[in-house]
Tab-separated table of C-alpha atoms in Angstrom:
chain	number	residue	atom	x	y	z
A	1	MET	CA	107.885	32.848	57.328
A	2	GLN	CA	107.273	29.411	58.630
A	3	PHE	CA	105.712	26.357	57.063
A	4	ASP	CA	102.734	25.113	59.056
A	5	LEU	CA	102.238	21.471	58.223
A	6	ALA	CA	99.091	21.386	60.352
A	7	ILE	CA	97.182	23.297	57.669
A	8	ILE	CA	97.774	20.482	55.196
A	9	LEU	CA	96.975	17.810	57.758
A	10	ASP	CA	93.754	19.548	58.779
A	11	ASN	CA	92.597	19.857	55.182
A	12	TRP	CA	93.879	16.639	53.715
A	13	GLN	CA	90.369	15.381	53.026
A	14	SER	CA	89.507	18.328	50.778
A	15	LEU	CA	92.799	17.941	48.966
A	16	ALA	CA	92.242	14.214	48.532
A	17	ALA	CA	88.750	14.836	47.176
A	18	GLY	CA	90.156	17.401	44.736
A	19	LEU	CA	92.883	15.009	43.638
A	20	ALA	CA	90.331	12.249	43.134
A	21	ARG	CA	88.263	14.586	40.962
A	22	THR	CA	91.326	15.597	38.922
A	23	ILE	CA	92.203	11.957	38.374
A	24	GLY	CA	88.583	11.103	37.566
A	25	ILE	CA	88.269	13.832	34.943
A	26	CYS	CA	91.557	12.849	33.312
A	27	ALA	CA	90.860	9.121	33.528
A	28	ILE	CA	87.682	9.553	31.507
A	29	SER	CA	88.398	12.417	29.136
A	30	LEU	CA	91.922	11.389	28.149
A	31	PRO	CA	90.950	7.925	26.814
A	32	VAL	CA	87.873	9.419	25.152
A	33	GLY	CA	90.073	12.109	23.644
A	34	PHE	CA	92.603	9.575	22.391
A	35	LEU	CA	89.947	7.418	20.743
A	36	LEU	CA	88.385	10.498	19.180
A	37	GLY	CA	91.886	11.466	18.054
A	38	VAL	CA	92.344	8.141	16.268
A	39	ALA	CA	89.057	8.695	14.453
A	40	ILE	CA	90.034	12.249	13.506
A	41	ALA	CA	93.433	11.078	12.254
A	42	LEU	CA	91.847	8.363	10.101
A	43	LEU	CA	89.305	10.822	8.771
A	44	ARG	CA	92.097	13.209	7.883
A	45	MET	CA	94.111	10.493	6.129
A	46	HIS	CA	91.406	8.440	4.441
A	47	GLY	CA	88.221	10.497	4.686
A	48	GLY	CA	88.448	12.019	1.233
A	49	ARG	CA	88.426	15.717	0.490
A	50	LEU	CA	85.474	16.955	2.505
A	51	LEU	CA	85.855	14.889	5.667
A	52	GLY	CA	89.618	15.290	5.489
A	53	ALA	CA	89.247	19.077	5.425
A	54	PHE	CA	86.810	18.900	8.329
A	55	ALA	CA	89.277	16.841	10.359
A	56	GLY	CA	92.063	19.271	9.536
A	57	ALA	CA	89.960	22.238	10.614
A	58	TYR	CA	88.983	20.435	13.822
A	59	VAL	CA	92.611	19.904	14.747
A	60	GLU	CA	93.535	23.515	13.951
A	61	LEU	CA	90.619	24.858	15.956
A	62	PHE	CA	91.441	23.067	19.181
A	63	ARG	CA	95.179	23.409	18.857
A	64	ASN	CA	95.300	27.100	18.090
A	65	ILE	CA	93.121	28.525	20.870
A	66	PRO	CA	94.422	28.635	24.450
A	67	PHE	CA	92.823	25.952	26.566
A	68	LEU	CA	91.630	28.539	29.108
A	69	ILE	CA	89.726	30.345	26.350
A	70	GLN	CA	88.237	27.084	25.065
A	71	VAL	CA	86.944	26.383	28.539
A	72	PHE	CA	85.480	29.892	28.742
A	73	LEU	CA	83.881	29.535	25.308
A	74	LEU	CA	82.263	26.285	26.328
A	75	PHE	CA	81.088	27.428	29.735
A	76	PHE	CA	80.309	31.134	29.290
A	77	VAL	CA	79.671	31.580	25.567
A	78	ALA	CA	77.997	28.324	24.553
A	79	PRO	CA	74.941	28.913	26.805
A	80	ALA	CA	74.196	32.018	24.713
A	81	TYR	CA	73.737	29.622	21.789
A	82	GLY	CA	71.606	27.201	23.775
A	83	LEU	CA	74.312	24.780	24.890
A	84	ARG	CA	74.205	24.757	28.666
A	85	LEU	CA	76.606	22.383	30.434
A	86	SER	CA	77.312	21.759	34.094
A	87	PRO	CA	80.889	22.642	35.131
A	88	LEU	CA	81.809	18.973	35.288
A	89	MET	CA	80.251	18.187	31.902
A	90	ALA	CA	81.991	21.183	30.354
A	91	ALA	CA	85.224	19.919	31.878
A	92	PHE	CA	84.819	16.506	30.228
A	93	VAL	CA	83.945	17.978	26.856
A	94	ALA	CA	86.728	20.563	26.876
A	95	MET	CA	89.381	18.081	28.001
A	96	SER	CA	88.310	15.411	25.510
A	97	ALA	CA	88.211	17.803	22.563
A	98	TYR	CA	91.562	19.353	23.433
A	99	THR	CA	93.133	15.921	23.885
A	100	SER	CA	91.693	14.610	20.633
A	101	ALA	CA	93.238	17.380	18.539
A	102	TYR	CA	96.729	16.596	19.815
A	103	ALA	CA	96.169	12.847	19.826
A	104	ALA	CA	95.037	13.030	16.190
A	105	GLU	CA	98.316	14.625	15.165
A	106	ILE	CA	100.364	12.145	17.164
A	107	MET	CA	98.434	9.289	15.589
A	108	ARG	CA	98.691	10.660	12.072
A	109	GLY	CA	102.431	11.110	12.349
A	110	ALA	CA	102.832	7.600	13.718
A	111	LEU	CA	100.687	6.008	11.009
A	112	LEU	CA	102.638	7.852	8.330
A	113	SER	CA	105.895	6.570	9.779
A	114	ILE	CA	104.934	2.931	9.188
A	115	PRO	CA	106.291	1.726	5.842
A	116	ALA	CA	103.688	1.381	3.082
A	117	GLY	CA	104.858	-2.213	2.635
A	118	GLN	CA	103.052	-3.193	5.834
A	119	THR	CA	99.681	-2.130	4.468
A	120	GLU	CA	100.486	-3.638	1.076
A	121	ALA	CA	101.402	-6.959	2.652
A	122	GLY	CA	98.041	-6.932	4.425
A	123	TYR	CA	96.168	-6.174	1.216
A	124	ALA	CA	98.128	-8.821	-0.663
A	125	LEU	CA	97.013	-11.358	1.951
A	126	GLY	CA	93.401	-10.478	1.255
A	127	LEU	CA	92.802	-8.484	4.436
A	128	GLY	CA	90.528	-5.441	4.505
A	129	TYR	CA	91.695	-2.058	5.751
A	130	PRO	CA	89.934	-2.303	9.135
A	131	THR	CA	91.740	-5.568	9.882
A	132	ILE	CA	95.055	-4.160	8.671
A	133	LEU	CA	94.530	-1.139	10.883
A	134	ARG	CA	93.612	-3.180	13.952
A	135	ARG	CA	96.086	-6.022	13.649
A	136	VAL	CA	99.009	-4.556	11.710
A	137	LEU	CA	99.186	-0.774	11.971
A	138	LEU	CA	97.810	0.173	15.393
A	139	PRO	CA	99.885	-2.358	17.366
A	140	GLN	CA	103.016	-1.008	15.702
A	141	VAL	CA	101.890	2.560	16.193
A	142	LEU	CA	101.500	2.025	19.937
A	143	GLY	CA	105.231	1.772	20.331
A	144	TYR	CA	105.757	5.032	18.476
A	145	ILE	CA	103.017	7.018	20.173
A	146	LEU	CA	103.629	6.033	23.770
A	147	PRO	CA	106.457	8.448	24.545
A	148	THR	CA	104.654	11.387	22.903
A	149	SER	CA	101.379	10.375	24.477
A	150	THR	CA	102.993	10.357	27.885
A	151	ASN	CA	104.011	13.946	27.245
A	152	LEU	CA	100.517	14.839	26.172
A	153	THR	CA	98.944	13.100	29.160
A	154	ILE	CA	101.218	14.927	31.544
A	155	SER	CA	100.522	18.328	30.047
A	156	LEU	CA	96.784	17.640	30.088
A	157	VAL	CA	96.849	16.637	33.728
A	158	LYS	CA	98.500	19.990	34.384
A	159	GLU	CA	96.081	21.869	32.113
A	160	SER	CA	93.210	20.437	34.120
A	161	ALA	CA	94.079	23.018	36.791
A	162	ILE	CA	92.457	25.540	34.455
A	163	LEU	CA	89.109	23.844	35.090
A	164	SER	CA	89.136	25.498	38.531
A	165	THR	CA	88.140	28.726	36.758
A	166	ILE	CA	84.724	27.283	35.962
A	167	THR	CA	84.266	25.947	39.495
A	168	VAL	CA	85.039	22.306	38.742
A	169	PRO	CA	85.944	21.022	42.223
A	170	GLU	CA	89.275	19.532	41.219
A	171	LEU	CA	92.610	19.802	42.992
A	172	THR	CA	93.428	23.440	42.217
A	173	TYR	CA	89.885	24.538	43.046
A	174	ALA	CA	90.063	22.673	46.336
A	175	ALA	CA	93.376	24.346	47.098
A	176	GLN	CA	92.002	27.809	46.367
A	177	ASN	CA	89.101	27.079	48.705
A	178	ILE	CA	91.435	26.089	51.503
A	179	VAL	CA	93.550	29.172	50.903
A	180	GLY	CA	90.399	31.280	51.062
A	181	ARG	CA	89.497	29.796	54.408
A	182	THR	CA	92.945	29.639	56.015
A	183	TYR	CA	94.932	32.422	54.311
A	184	SER	CA	97.877	30.013	53.972
A	185	PRO	CA	98.887	30.094	50.297
A	186	VAL	CA	102.445	28.993	51.017
A	187	GLU	CA	101.542	25.651	52.580
A	188	VAL	CA	98.590	24.851	50.332
A	189	PHE	CA	100.100	25.755	46.956
A	190	THR	CA	103.368	24.060	47.860
A	191	ALA	CA	101.388	20.983	48.785
A	192	ILE	CA	99.417	20.816	45.537
A	193	ALA	CA	102.555	21.510	43.513
A	194	LEU	CA	104.016	18.399	45.093
A	195	ILE	CA	100.808	16.452	44.519
A	196	TYR	CA	100.741	17.391	40.790
A	197	TRP	CA	104.396	16.484	40.534
A	198	GLY	CA	103.803	13.131	42.218
A	199	LEU	CA	100.845	12.382	39.960
A	200	THR	CA	102.706	13.140	36.732
A	201	ALA	CA	105.801	11.284	37.926
A	202	LEU	CA	103.586	8.276	38.560
A	203	ILE	CA	102.170	8.540	35.025
A	204	SER	CA	105.699	8.629	33.576
A	205	ALA	CA	106.697	5.555	35.521
A	206	LEU	CA	103.567	3.626	34.537
A	207	THR	CA	103.832	4.434	30.847
A	208	LYS	CA	107.474	3.491	30.830
A	209	ARG	CA	106.460	0.036	32.002
A	210	LEU	CA	103.662	-0.066	29.444
A	211	GLU	CA	106.134	0.882	26.719
A	212	ILE	CA	108.207	-2.160	27.526
A	213	ARG	CA	105.185	-4.450	27.599
A	214	LEU	CA	103.783	-3.219	24.313
A	215	GLN	CA	106.910	-3.858	22.302
A	216	PRO	CA	107.871	-7.456	22.872
A	217	HIS	CA	109.528	-7.645	19.463
A	218	LEU	CA	111.881	-4.798	20.291
A	219	ILE	CA	112.770	-6.162	23.701
A	220	SER	CA	113.472	-9.648	22.499
A	221	ARG	CA	115.729	-8.134	19.900
A	222	ARG	CA	117.641	-6.396	22.642
A	223	ASP	CA	117.911	-9.649	24.560
A	224	ASN	CA	119.232	-11.468	21.580
B	1	MET	CA	102.769	-23.183	-23.631
B	2	ASN	CA	100.361	-20.657	-25.064
B	3	ASP	CA	97.895	-23.070	-26.559
B	4	MET	CA	95.857	-24.286	-23.648
B	5	PRO	CA	92.506	-25.989	-23.914
B	6	GLU	CA	89.554	-23.648	-24.379
B	7	THR	CA	87.755	-24.864	-21.283
B	8	GLU	CA	90.399	-24.030	-18.710
B	9	PRO	CA	90.621	-20.295	-18.067
B	10	ALA	CA	94.068	-18.745	-18.014
B	11	ALA	CA	95.489	-18.197	-14.546
B	12	VAL	CA	96.113	-14.604	-15.523
B	13	GLU	CA	94.925	-12.959	-18.729
B	14	ILE	CA	96.121	-9.426	-19.407
B	15	THR	CA	94.996	-7.527	-22.471
B	16	GLY	CA	95.674	-3.964	-23.582
B	17	LEU	CA	96.940	-2.982	-20.153
B	18	ASN	CA	97.998	0.620	-19.693
B	19	LYS	CA	99.007	2.511	-16.584
B	20	TRP	CA	100.059	6.057	-15.968
B	21	TYR	CA	101.582	7.702	-12.911
B	22	GLY	CA	100.502	11.273	-13.597
B	23	ASP	CA	102.028	12.009	-16.984
B	24	TYR	CA	104.407	9.076	-16.824
B	25	HIS	CA	103.276	6.198	-19.005
B	26	ALA	CA	104.402	3.230	-16.882
B	27	LEU	CA	102.766	0.330	-18.731
B	28	ARG	CA	101.982	0.342	-22.443
B	29	ASP	CA	99.595	-2.075	-24.162
B	30	ILE	CA	100.659	-5.118	-22.157
B	31	GLN	CA	99.390	-8.479	-23.446
B	32	LEU	CA	100.190	-11.502	-21.346
B	33	SER	CA	98.434	-14.788	-20.842
B	34	VAL	CA	99.641	-17.102	-18.107
B	35	ALA	CA	98.449	-20.703	-18.120
B	36	PRO	CA	97.773	-22.564	-14.860
B	37	GLY	CA	101.026	-24.005	-13.554
B	38	GLU	CA	103.108	-21.811	-15.814
B	39	ARG	CA	106.254	-20.131	-14.501
B	40	ILE	CA	106.987	-16.686	-15.883
B	41	VAL	CA	110.126	-14.702	-15.168
B	42	ILE	CA	109.900	-10.998	-15.872
B	43	CYS	CA	113.117	-9.072	-16.311
B	44	GLY	CA	114.249	-5.754	-17.644
B	45	PRO	CA	116.082	-2.585	-16.610
B	46	SER	CA	114.878	-0.631	-13.602
B	47	GLY	CA	111.933	1.594	-14.407
B	48	SER	CA	110.802	-0.732	-17.174
B	49	GLY	CA	107.486	-1.454	-15.456
B	50	LYS	CA	108.107	-5.015	-14.186
B	51	SER	CA	106.998	-4.312	-10.638
B	52	SER	CA	104.086	-2.160	-11.742
B	53	LEU	CA	102.899	-5.003	-13.945
B	54	ILE	CA	102.761	-7.643	-11.231
B	55	ARG	CA	101.418	-5.159	-8.681
B	56	CYS	CA	98.496	-4.555	-11.027
B	57	ILE	CA	97.641	-8.254	-10.956
B	58	ASN	CA	96.657	-8.149	-7.266
B	59	ARG	CA	95.521	-4.560	-7.391
B	60	LEU	CA	98.243	-3.010	-5.297
B	61	GLU	CA	98.218	-0.689	-8.293
B	62	ARG	CA	95.059	0.218	-10.166
B	63	HIS	CA	95.372	-0.083	-13.935
B	64	ASP	CA	93.986	2.694	-16.106
B	65	LYS	CA	93.131	0.864	-19.332
B	66	GLY	CA	92.767	-2.680	-20.558
B	67	SER	CA	91.720	-5.721	-18.594
B	68	ILE	CA	93.194	-8.170	-16.118
B	69	THR	CA	91.405	-11.448	-15.545
B	70	VAL	CA	92.490	-13.806	-12.790
B	71	GLU	CA	91.119	-17.333	-13.117
B	72	GLY	CA	88.217	-16.059	-15.159
B	73	LEU	CA	87.379	-13.216	-12.772
B	74	GLU	CA	87.993	-9.724	-14.105
B	75	LEU	CA	89.562	-7.131	-11.812
B	76	THR	CA	87.194	-4.219	-11.383
B	77	ASP	CA	86.765	-1.531	-8.724
B	78	ASP	CA	84.469	-3.869	-6.819
B	79	LYS	CA	86.140	-4.201	-3.415
B	80	LYS	CA	84.739	-7.622	-2.677
B	81	ARG	CA	85.985	-8.979	-5.968
B	82	ILE	CA	89.403	-7.432	-5.417
B	83	ARG	CA	89.635	-9.213	-2.091
B	84	THR	CA	88.469	-12.508	-3.591
B	85	ILE	CA	91.168	-12.236	-6.220
B	86	ARG	CA	93.821	-11.207	-3.703
B	87	ARG	CA	93.103	-14.306	-1.640
B	88	GLU	CA	93.923	-16.470	-4.649
B	89	ILE	CA	97.210	-14.651	-5.202
B	90	GLY	CA	100.184	-14.798	-2.879
B	91	MET	CA	102.803	-12.078	-3.035
B	92	VAL	CA	106.405	-11.935	-1.909
B	93	PHE	CA	108.056	-8.538	-1.650
B	94	GLN	CA	111.602	-7.335	-2.027
B	95	HIS	CA	111.696	-6.163	1.584
B	96	PHE	CA	109.722	-9.128	2.976
B	97	ASN	CA	107.166	-6.853	4.689
B	98	LEU	CA	106.716	-9.233	7.584
B	99	PHE	CA	104.762	-7.776	10.493
B	100	PRO	CA	107.519	-6.953	13.007
B	101	HIS	CA	105.298	-7.043	16.103
B	102	MET	CA	104.145	-10.610	15.499
B	103	THR	CA	106.092	-13.824	15.739
B	104	ILE	CA	106.723	-15.723	12.524
B	105	LEU	CA	103.921	-18.094	13.465
B	106	GLU	CA	101.493	-15.216	14.099
B	107	ASN	CA	102.524	-13.645	10.794
B	108	CYS	CA	101.485	-16.856	9.074
B	109	MET	CA	98.247	-17.294	11.051
B	110	LEU	CA	96.769	-13.804	10.700
B	111	ALA	CA	95.324	-14.015	7.203
B	112	PRO	CA	94.042	-17.606	7.384
B	113	MET	CA	92.199	-16.769	10.608
B	114	SER	CA	90.976	-13.358	9.570
B	115	ALA	CA	90.240	-13.784	5.868
B	116	ARG	CA	89.596	-17.537	5.659
B	117	LYS	CA	87.974	-17.840	9.109
B	118	LEU	CA	90.119	-20.774	10.143
B	119	THR	CA	90.169	-21.679	13.828
B	120	ARG	CA	93.347	-20.960	15.750
B	121	PRO	CA	94.479	-24.626	15.979
B	122	LYS	CA	93.814	-25.170	12.275
B	123	ALA	CA	95.676	-21.986	11.347
B	124	GLU	CA	98.584	-22.932	13.566
B	125	GLU	CA	98.785	-26.387	12.052
B	126	LEU	CA	98.769	-24.838	8.591
B	127	ALA	CA	101.422	-22.287	9.530
B	128	ARG	CA	103.723	-24.922	11.018
B	129	ARG	CA	103.315	-27.116	7.964
B	130	PHE	CA	104.374	-24.339	5.579
B	131	LEU	CA	107.190	-23.154	7.840
B	132	GLY	CA	108.411	-26.730	7.626
B	133	ARG	CA	108.120	-26.624	3.895
B	134	VAL	CA	110.356	-23.561	3.640
B	135	HIS	CA	112.728	-25.263	6.110
B	136	ILE	CA	112.449	-22.880	9.056
B	137	PRO	CA	110.074	-24.692	11.447
B	138	GLU	CA	112.364	-23.863	14.370
B	139	GLN	CA	111.918	-20.106	13.806
B	140	ALA	CA	108.149	-20.175	14.402
B	141	ASP	CA	108.171	-18.421	17.757
B	142	LYS	CA	110.761	-15.781	16.938
B	143	TYR	CA	110.109	-12.254	15.784
B	144	PRO	CA	111.098	-11.229	12.243
B	145	GLY	CA	113.869	-8.980	13.582
B	146	GLN	CA	115.614	-12.010	15.049
B	147	LEU	CA	115.899	-13.806	11.689
B	148	SER	CA	118.414	-13.443	8.876
B	149	GLY	CA	117.236	-11.875	5.633
B	150	GLY	CA	117.005	-15.233	3.916
B	151	GLN	CA	114.973	-16.706	6.769
B	152	GLN	CA	112.689	-13.674	6.758
B	153	GLN	CA	112.051	-14.027	3.056
B	154	ARG	CA	111.292	-17.734	3.446
B	155	ALA	CA	108.937	-16.868	6.302
B	156	ALA	CA	107.250	-14.378	3.977
B	157	ILE	CA	106.862	-17.113	1.366
B	158	ALA	CA	105.331	-19.399	4.011
B	159	ARG	CA	102.982	-16.608	5.090
B	160	ALA	CA	101.751	-16.225	1.522
B	161	LEU	CA	101.393	-19.996	1.071
B	162	CYS	CA	99.209	-20.256	4.182
B	163	MET	CA	96.401	-18.659	2.181
B	164	SER	CA	96.675	-21.585	-0.282
B	165	PRO	CA	97.063	-19.261	-3.248
B	166	ARG	CA	96.817	-20.625	-6.765
B	167	ILE	CA	99.162	-17.989	-8.128
B	168	MET	CA	102.316	-16.526	-6.591
B	169	LEU	CA	103.820	-13.159	-7.439
B	170	PHE	CA	107.438	-12.457	-6.570
B	171	ASP	CA	108.635	-8.859	-6.718
B	172	GLU	CA	112.437	-9.013	-6.760
B	173	PRO	CA	112.465	-11.456	-3.842
B	174	THR	CA	116.254	-11.712	-3.633
B	175	SER	CA	117.305	-8.143	-4.434
B	176	ALA	CA	117.616	-7.140	-0.784
B	177	LEU	CA	119.614	-10.215	0.204
B	178	ASP	CA	123.312	-10.914	0.560
B	179	PRO	CA	124.697	-12.996	-2.314
B	180	GLU	CA	125.373	-16.063	-0.168
B	181	ILE	CA	121.818	-16.037	1.174
B	182	ILE	CA	120.100	-15.678	-2.201
B	183	LYS	CA	120.438	-19.381	-2.913
B	184	GLU	CA	118.349	-20.538	0.036
B	185	VAL	CA	115.460	-18.360	-1.122
B	186	LEU	CA	115.815	-19.433	-4.741
B	187	ASP	CA	115.885	-23.082	-3.679
B	188	THR	CA	112.597	-22.551	-1.856
B	189	MET	CA	111.113	-20.958	-4.964
B	190	ILE	CA	112.360	-23.805	-7.147
B	191	GLU	CA	110.689	-26.324	-4.849
B	192	LEU	CA	107.491	-24.344	-5.139
B	193	ALA	CA	107.768	-24.294	-8.920
B	194	ASN	CA	108.346	-28.042	-8.994
B	195	ASP	CA	105.118	-28.489	-7.037
B	196	GLY	CA	103.218	-26.935	-9.917
B	197	MET	CA	102.539	-23.446	-8.549
B	198	THR	CA	101.686	-20.762	-11.089
B	199	MET	CA	104.390	-18.175	-10.648
B	200	LEU	CA	105.221	-14.721	-11.935
B	201	CYS	CA	108.657	-13.621	-10.768
B	202	VAL	CA	110.292	-10.285	-11.267
B	203	THR	CA	113.958	-11.101	-10.820
B	204	HIS	CA	117.414	-10.595	-12.210
B	205	GLU	CA	118.480	-14.101	-11.238
B	206	MET	CA	119.011	-15.458	-14.712
B	207	GLY	CA	120.233	-18.835	-13.483
B	208	PHE	CA	116.895	-19.233	-11.756
B	209	ALA	CA	115.071	-18.144	-14.918
B	210	ARG	CA	116.984	-20.701	-16.980
B	211	GLN	CA	116.208	-23.437	-14.485
B	212	ILE	CA	112.493	-23.012	-13.825
B	213	ALA	CA	110.913	-20.503	-16.210
B	214	ASP	CA	108.584	-21.683	-18.925
B	215	ARG	CA	108.826	-18.258	-20.468
B	216	VAL	CA	110.959	-15.191	-19.894
B	217	VAL	CA	109.334	-11.824	-20.437
B	218	PHE	CA	111.655	-8.925	-21.155
B	219	MET	CA	110.326	-5.424	-20.551
B	220	ASP	CA	111.625	-1.970	-21.373
B	221	HIS	CA	109.958	1.443	-21.097
B	222	GLY	CA	106.662	-0.062	-19.981
B	223	ARG	CA	106.431	-2.439	-22.930
B	224	ILE	CA	106.928	-6.150	-23.298
B	225	VAL	CA	109.801	-6.271	-25.765
B	226	GLU	CA	110.189	-10.008	-26.050
B	227	THR	CA	108.681	-13.191	-24.663
B	228	ALA	CA	110.442	-16.496	-25.177
B	229	PRO	CA	111.268	-19.802	-23.503
B	230	PRO	CA	114.531	-19.419	-21.583
B	231	GLY	CA	116.482	-21.538	-24.062
B	232	ASP	CA	115.691	-19.167	-26.921
B	233	PHE	CA	115.736	-16.092	-24.749
B	234	PHE	CA	119.276	-16.516	-23.518
B	235	THR	CA	120.904	-18.075	-26.564
B	236	ASN	CA	119.007	-16.520	-29.399
B	237	PRO	CA	117.172	-13.299	-28.455
B	238	ARG	CA	115.315	-11.750	-31.364
B	239	GLN	CA	115.402	-8.122	-30.315
B	240	ASP	CA	118.486	-5.900	-30.200
B	241	ARG	CA	117.256	-4.381	-26.964
B	242	THR	CA	117.161	-7.811	-25.336
B	243	ARG	CA	120.661	-8.605	-26.567
B	244	LEU	CA	121.970	-5.344	-25.144
B	245	PHE	CA	120.301	-6.057	-21.787
B	246	LEU	CA	121.678	-9.582	-21.586
B	247	ARG	CA	125.145	-8.384	-22.498
B	248	GLN	CA	125.044	-5.785	-19.710
B	249	LEU	CA	123.722	-8.339	-17.256
B	250	LEU	CA	126.590	-10.684	-17.943
B	251	HIS	CA	129.272	-8.042	-17.417
């Protein structure tokens, strides 16, 4: 068994296009999912009985069904009920919804970990809850959620490989195509394994830097 | 102290106030009228309802019965009114509750800019002035975590003062501080009192009460047991319960 580097070099454009698509899907649906997650978390905490129950059910729904099955439901089952999405659109929706369920739980845990005194101090100063949330709670929460969010981002980037099953032309799909043409699974799958690894390693490194930037008060304390 | 002219509304007027936490009756039939400029010290054993009482005044706790009127405006469920009243009332907490991710200066500027719509330069000028008044102008650009407890509490006082409140509530402001640091916070509060601020302080610092209080309110089991000027309160308490409390405090 020998490793033929030429196969990768000959097909690098397809792989690059697949990687670009993977990054594109994640770069849009992860932020959307996180923002949706914040909304779901707030609904669950402050939405009252009905909306709170809805938010809870939403989280349970998307957390408790395998992502592959969610993708199938959206792409193969939803059309039977009149919801017809292109593979790419289905990919965005599935990724965003899945992300939001996890992000909501991360956000809720982080908000609960901030002492009640912070909110009370805001109220006592005459601030409304939206201002307290934006200026007092969320900036503090960022420090807490970054490490867990990095985890989530990395697992979602990996989960995006599942989108190949509904013919979204992302990295894994591109790889399968090349394998189909060249019958060289060893070279191609090794290559995309390395590409996924490189991508997630890059995300870790970037968020680590972000973590430091977002918590000036903790860093200056360390410097002191 | 109690007989003020009819025309000037009381700073705080509390009548028939009751509060329950579930089945627990935390405040019972509280009557308290605070004149503008008056300094009230509230003391009593833990669980007596002191904190609950002052937290009702700015609606950090919702009262269940009775009425609270702040400068002629009654506290209702109306959110806008609650915010109006909160802006007139500054509060200082036992654990400071400074915002750890903001510098001391930013802590002081947030509410004036957000709730009073001051411009940034105006808010900064205000913040620096009050940080000077609590004697920590040099700490403006530090984060709360870099300050000592006493400095943090003085920063918290400055933050409250930046909203130009007409009434200040203190909820055990020195209870979380080391004994040698307590004095610097009390000195700041005494200066504030001497400037004519209306103050309600929950504290066990009886020296402070003796020095600045117009009246001392003693609470037990959610009730006001006794209200008296500090001279009478400390030397000649009328109620047995007060005498017992003072005796325990001194030992």
